[in-house]
Amino acid sequence: DAGVIQSPRHEVTEMGQEVTLRCKPISGHNSLFWYRQTMMRGLELLIYFNNNVPIDDSGMPEDRFSAKMPNASFSTLKIQPSEPRDSAVYFCASSPAYKGTYTGELFFGEGSRLTVL
Amino acid sequence: SQQGEEDPQALSIQEGENATMNCSYKTSINNLQWYRQNSGRGLVHLILIRSNEREKHSGRLRVTLDTSKKSSSLLITASRAADTASYFCATDAYYGGATNKLIFGTGTLLAVQP
């Protein structure tokens, strides 16, 4: 079975450029989460969707970040313009069991490692 | 910070020994989950324990939960070199905003020496 698929796995870009990270969740999962991992701040929840609808984006660091989920099989996280402090590993995860008041097991992708020079 | 705190930050043991990691958190939870992350890889779910459960087992893993102390522990018995990884606890709770969230702790780096 295919797991959560993220692309690109690695991205190196220059400050000011637009970055788009992509995620394909596991088929049948009703929720999707974007996390960011850095040494300094650990794993941070950026935004999550339930049935393609954004539920909480309070973790998105600033207006330069945006996320969309146009359908049940695809989500994007966009950073425009990118800055060196955005360098991190960005993880997408999906879950079959999110119910608004209960979060079950998350299935993570392998991550997208972003380096902004 | 909403994050749980894990203790120790790093742990080095010999193959065959048991490894115990602890997690403390600050708020009432629905459940607590443990994940493993191998270097350069995504996180893998290990076990979920609900707030009304006190202990749960899965293979060589044993998880306990003490909601009165807001703490949990993960025990890996008879460790193997392949258990070398970072281990994270995550708490599902209401942290403000629209709904519940799953927030991860700071992690414990486990090294199992062959």
Tab-separated table of C-alpha atoms in Angstrom:
chain	number	residue	atom	x	y	z
A	1	ASP	CA	0.000	0.000	0.000
A	2	ALA	CA	1.273	3.465	-0.810
A	3	GLY	CA	1.893	5.643	2.188
A	4	VAL	CA	1.811	9.420	2.374
A	5	ILE	CA	3.795	10.783	-0.556
A	6	GLN	CA	5.618	14.083	-0.338
A	7	SER	CA	7.538	15.980	-2.979
A	8	PRO	CA	10.123	17.244	-3.414
A	9	ARG	CA	12.245	15.342	-0.893
A	10	HIS	CA	14.891	18.048	-0.999
A	11	GLU	CA	14.669	21.640	-2.095
A	12	VAL	CA	17.383	24.261	-2.088
A	13	THR	CA	16.333	27.757	-3.010
A	14	GLU	CA	17.389	31.322	-2.601
A	15	MET	CA	15.811	33.832	-0.286
A	16	GLY	CA	12.818	35.514	-1.858
A	17	GLN	CA	11.861	32.609	-4.074
A	18	GLU	CA	8.510	30.864	-3.935
A	19	VAL	CA	8.502	27.315	-2.592
A	20	THR	CA	5.697	24.800	-3.077
A	21	LEU	CA	5.641	21.533	-1.157
A	22	ARG	CA	3.229	18.805	-2.169
A	23	CYS	CA	1.499	15.977	-0.359
A	24	LYS	CA	-0.651	13.039	-1.379
A	25	PRO	CA	-2.372	11.512	1.656
A	26	ILE	CA	-3.353	7.891	2.036
A	27	SER	CA	-6.535	7.144	0.146
A	28	GLY	CA	-9.560	7.105	2.413
A	29	HIS	CA	-8.018	9.210	5.166
A	30	ASN	CA	-10.238	12.126	6.118
A	31	SER	CA	-7.678	14.463	7.629
A	32	LEU	CA	-4.329	15.924	6.699
A	33	PHE	CA	-1.733	17.672	8.824
A	34	TRP	CA	1.332	19.774	8.003
A	35	TYR	CA	4.157	19.827	10.576
A	36	ARG	CA	7.543	21.523	10.515
A	37	GLN	CA	10.617	20.119	12.279
A	38	THR	CA	13.698	22.068	13.286
A	39	MET	CA	16.384	21.433	15.872
A	40	MET	CA	15.477	24.584	17.760
A	41	ARG	CA	11.686	24.285	17.847
A	42	GLY	CA	11.078	20.566	17.383
A	43	LEU	CA	7.891	19.470	15.640
A	44	GLU	CA	5.399	22.280	15.142
A	45	LEU	CA	1.850	21.816	13.869
A	46	LEU	CA	1.277	24.347	11.099
A	47	ILE	CA	-2.211	23.584	9.804
A	48	TYR	CA	-4.650	20.721	9.518
A	49	PHE	CA	-7.582	19.868	7.282
A	50	ASN	CA	-10.623	17.697	7.835
A	51	ASN	CA	-12.528	16.559	4.746
A	52	ASN	CA	-10.476	19.054	2.692
A	53	VAL	CA	-11.515	21.999	4.877
A	54	PRO	CA	-8.865	23.902	6.866
A	55	ILE	CA	-9.726	23.531	10.541
A	56	ASP	CA	-6.968	25.406	12.321
A	57	ASP	CA	-4.131	27.404	10.786
A	58	SER	CA	-3.008	29.106	13.978
A	59	GLY	CA	0.367	27.406	13.697
A	60	MET	CA	1.196	28.977	10.352
A	61	PRO	CA	4.074	31.308	11.228
A	62	GLU	CA	3.058	34.269	9.092
A	63	ASP	CA	1.254	35.391	5.980
A	64	ARG	CA	4.079	34.172	3.801
A	65	PHE	CA	2.795	30.656	4.423
A	66	SER	CA	-0.358	29.292	2.825
A	67	ALA	CA	-1.831	25.816	2.454
A	68	LYS	CA	-4.541	24.378	0.266
A	69	MET	CA	-6.322	21.089	-0.134
A	70	PRO	CA	-8.297	21.260	-3.375
A	71	ASN	CA	-9.375	17.616	-3.156
A	72	ALA	CA	-9.053	14.577	-0.940
A	73	SER	CA	-5.884	13.356	-2.630
A	74	PHE	CA	-3.706	16.454	-2.775
A	75	SER	CA	-2.443	19.282	-0.599
A	76	THR	CA	0.151	22.009	-1.031
A	77	LEU	CA	2.098	24.170	1.382
A	78	LYS	CA	3.429	27.334	-0.192
A	79	ILE	CA	5.972	29.808	1.125
A	80	GLN	CA	6.228	33.115	-0.693
A	81	PRO	CA	8.682	34.767	-0.336
A	82	SER	CA	10.958	32.275	1.383
A	83	GLU	CA	13.499	33.279	4.040
A	84	PRO	CA	16.512	31.461	5.512
A	85	ARG	CA	14.638	30.933	8.799
A	86	ASP	CA	12.114	28.800	6.904
A	87	SER	CA	14.786	26.131	6.468
A	88	ALA	CA	13.387	22.973	8.042
A	89	VAL	CA	11.936	19.567	7.298
A	90	TYR	CA	8.253	19.830	6.450
A	91	PHE	CA	6.133	16.770	7.116
A	92	CYS	CA	2.704	15.907	5.859
A	93	ALA	CA	0.631	13.347	7.735
A	94	SER	CA	-2.813	11.896	7.227
A	95	SER	CA	-5.221	10.113	9.532
A	96	PRO	CA	-8.346	8.051	9.072
A	97	ALA	CA	-9.632	8.813	12.533
A	98	TYR	CA	-9.774	12.548	13.092
A	99	LYS	CA	-13.147	13.579	14.504
A	100	GLY	CA	-12.662	17.120	15.696
A	101	THR	CA	-12.499	16.129	19.317
A	102	TYR	CA	-10.193	13.173	18.935
A	103	THR	CA	-7.013	12.640	16.944
A	104	GLY	CA	-6.042	9.059	16.191
A	105	GLU	CA	-2.931	7.610	14.650
A	106	LEU	CA	-1.085	9.773	12.142
A	107	PHE	CA	0.700	8.359	9.110
A	108	PHE	CA	3.666	10.523	8.126
A	109	GLY	CA	5.382	11.056	4.821
A	110	GLU	CA	9.158	11.048	4.545
A	111	GLY	CA	9.304	14.842	4.648
A	112	SER	CA	10.547	17.630	2.411
A	113	ARG	CA	13.862	19.090	3.509
A	114	LEU	CA	13.929	22.783	2.620
A	115	THR	CA	17.071	24.879	2.613
A	116	VAL	CA	16.728	28.593	1.923
A	117	LEU	CA	20.034	30.317	1.201
B	1	SER	CA	4.922	25.984	25.584
B	2	GLN	CA	2.313	23.441	24.614
B	3	GLN	CA	4.931	20.810	23.991
B	4	GLY	CA	5.397	17.858	26.257
B	5	GLU	CA	8.774	17.468	27.823
B	6	GLU	CA	10.646	14.231	27.382
B	7	ASP	CA	13.232	12.829	29.659
B	8	PRO	CA	15.984	11.977	29.141
B	9	GLN	CA	16.947	13.968	26.051
B	10	ALA	CA	19.386	11.238	25.123
B	11	LEU	CA	19.879	7.659	26.258
B	12	SER	CA	22.615	5.170	25.392
B	13	ILE	CA	22.279	1.513	26.322
B	14	GLN	CA	23.647	-1.886	25.345
B	15	GLU	CA	21.741	-4.332	23.207
B	16	GLY	CA	19.520	-6.533	25.335
B	17	GLU	CA	18.960	-3.908	28.013
B	18	ASN	CA	15.653	-2.180	28.637
B	19	ALA	CA	15.105	1.467	27.711
B	20	THR	CA	12.692	3.752	29.547
B	21	MET	CA	11.633	7.153	28.311
B	22	ASN	CA	9.348	9.564	30.108
B	23	CYS	CA	6.968	12.241	28.910
B	24	SER	CA	5.320	14.976	30.938
B	25	TYR	CA	2.571	17.257	29.713
B	26	LYS	CA	0.523	20.152	30.995
B	27	THR	CA	-3.144	19.790	30.138
B	28	SER	CA	-5.996	17.266	30.171
B	29	ILE	CA	-5.725	14.937	27.226
B	30	ASN	CA	-7.873	12.627	25.113
B	31	ASN	CA	-5.008	10.322	24.348
B	32	LEU	CA	-1.249	10.128	24.282
B	33	GLN	CA	0.698	8.609	21.425
B	34	TRP	CA	4.286	7.492	20.964
B	35	TYR	CA	6.159	7.739	17.662
B	36	ARG	CA	9.591	6.661	16.447
B	37	GLN	CA	11.721	8.567	13.977
B	38	ASN	CA	14.768	7.056	12.356
B	39	SER	CA	17.397	9.526	11.183
B	40	GLY	CA	16.293	11.329	8.037
B	41	ARG	CA	12.914	9.593	7.928
B	42	GLY	CA	9.306	10.343	8.772
B	43	LEU	CA	7.671	9.511	12.079
B	44	VAL	CA	6.139	6.099	12.630
B	45	HIS	CA	3.272	5.529	15.052
B	46	LEU	CA	4.034	3.016	17.807
B	47	ILE	CA	1.164	3.017	20.263
B	48	LEU	CA	-1.841	5.077	21.412
B	49	ILE	CA	-3.125	5.084	24.984
B	50	ARG	CA	-6.432	6.697	25.866
B	51	SER	CA	-6.890	8.913	28.895
B	52	ASN	CA	-8.948	6.247	30.673
B	53	GLU	CA	-6.273	3.593	30.206
B	54	ARG	CA	-3.317	3.113	32.521
B	55	GLU	CA	-1.152	0.639	30.671
B	56	LYS	CA	-0.840	-0.767	27.198
B	57	HIS	CA	1.431	-3.314	25.563
B	58	SER	CA	2.495	-3.891	21.990
B	59	GLY	CA	5.197	-6.471	21.394
B	60	ARG	CA	8.319	-5.292	23.248
B	61	LEU	CA	6.707	-1.934	24.041
B	62	ARG	CA	4.961	-1.084	27.282
B	63	VAL	CA	3.348	2.304	27.798
B	64	THR	CA	1.960	3.639	31.050
B	65	LEU	CA	-0.141	6.725	31.620
B	66	ASP	CA	-0.678	8.573	34.884
B	67	THR	CA	-3.170	11.364	34.270
B	68	SER	CA	-2.955	12.579	37.876
B	69	LYS	CA	0.743	13.295	37.375
B	70	LYS	CA	0.306	14.203	33.702
B	71	SER	CA	3.028	11.812	32.699
B	72	SER	CA	3.646	8.762	30.558
B	73	SER	CA	6.476	6.329	30.102
B	74	LEU	CA	7.588	4.141	27.213
B	75	LEU	CA	9.502	0.976	28.029
B	76	ILE	CA	11.302	-0.938	25.294
B	77	THR	CA	12.371	-4.347	26.534
B	78	ALA	CA	15.290	-6.402	25.216
B	79	SER	CA	16.482	-3.553	23.015
B	80	ARG	CA	18.108	-4.130	19.654
B	81	ALA	CA	20.466	-2.017	17.569
B	82	ALA	CA	17.552	-1.440	15.185
B	83	ASP	CA	15.695	0.381	17.977
B	84	THR	CA	18.187	3.247	17.643
B	85	ALA	CA	16.014	6.257	16.815
B	86	SER	CA	14.341	9.321	18.283
B	87	TYR	CA	11.159	8.688	20.232
B	88	PHE	CA	8.433	11.291	20.616
B	89	CYS	CA	5.331	11.469	22.738
B	90	ALA	CA	2.373	13.393	21.377
B	91	THR	CA	-0.705	14.537	23.256
B	92	ASP	CA	-4.141	14.966	21.764
B	93	ALA	CA	-5.868	17.757	23.626
B	94	TYR	CA	-7.643	21.038	23.303
B	95	TYR	CA	-4.996	23.751	23.177
B	96	GLY	CA	-7.257	26.576	22.088
B	97	GLY	CA	-8.495	27.330	18.613
B	98	ALA	CA	-11.117	25.389	16.720
B	99	THR	CA	-10.590	21.809	17.820
B	100	ASN	CA	-8.246	19.312	19.381
B	101	LYS	CA	-4.690	19.093	18.165
B	102	LEU	CA	-1.894	16.534	18.338
B	103	ILE	CA	1.174	18.245	19.783
B	104	PHE	CA	4.558	16.555	19.916
B	105	GLY	CA	7.108	16.563	22.685
B	106	THR	CA	10.791	17.323	22.402
B	107	GLY	CA	11.891	13.734	21.895
B	108	THR	CA	14.396	11.283	23.339
B	109	LEU	CA	17.327	10.140	21.228
B	110	LEU	CA	17.962	6.458	21.942
B	111	ALA	CA	21.217	4.802	20.920
B	112	VAL	CA	21.455	1.031	21.315
B	113	GLN	CA	25.025	-0.191	21.142
B	114	PRO	CA	25.528	-3.667	19.593
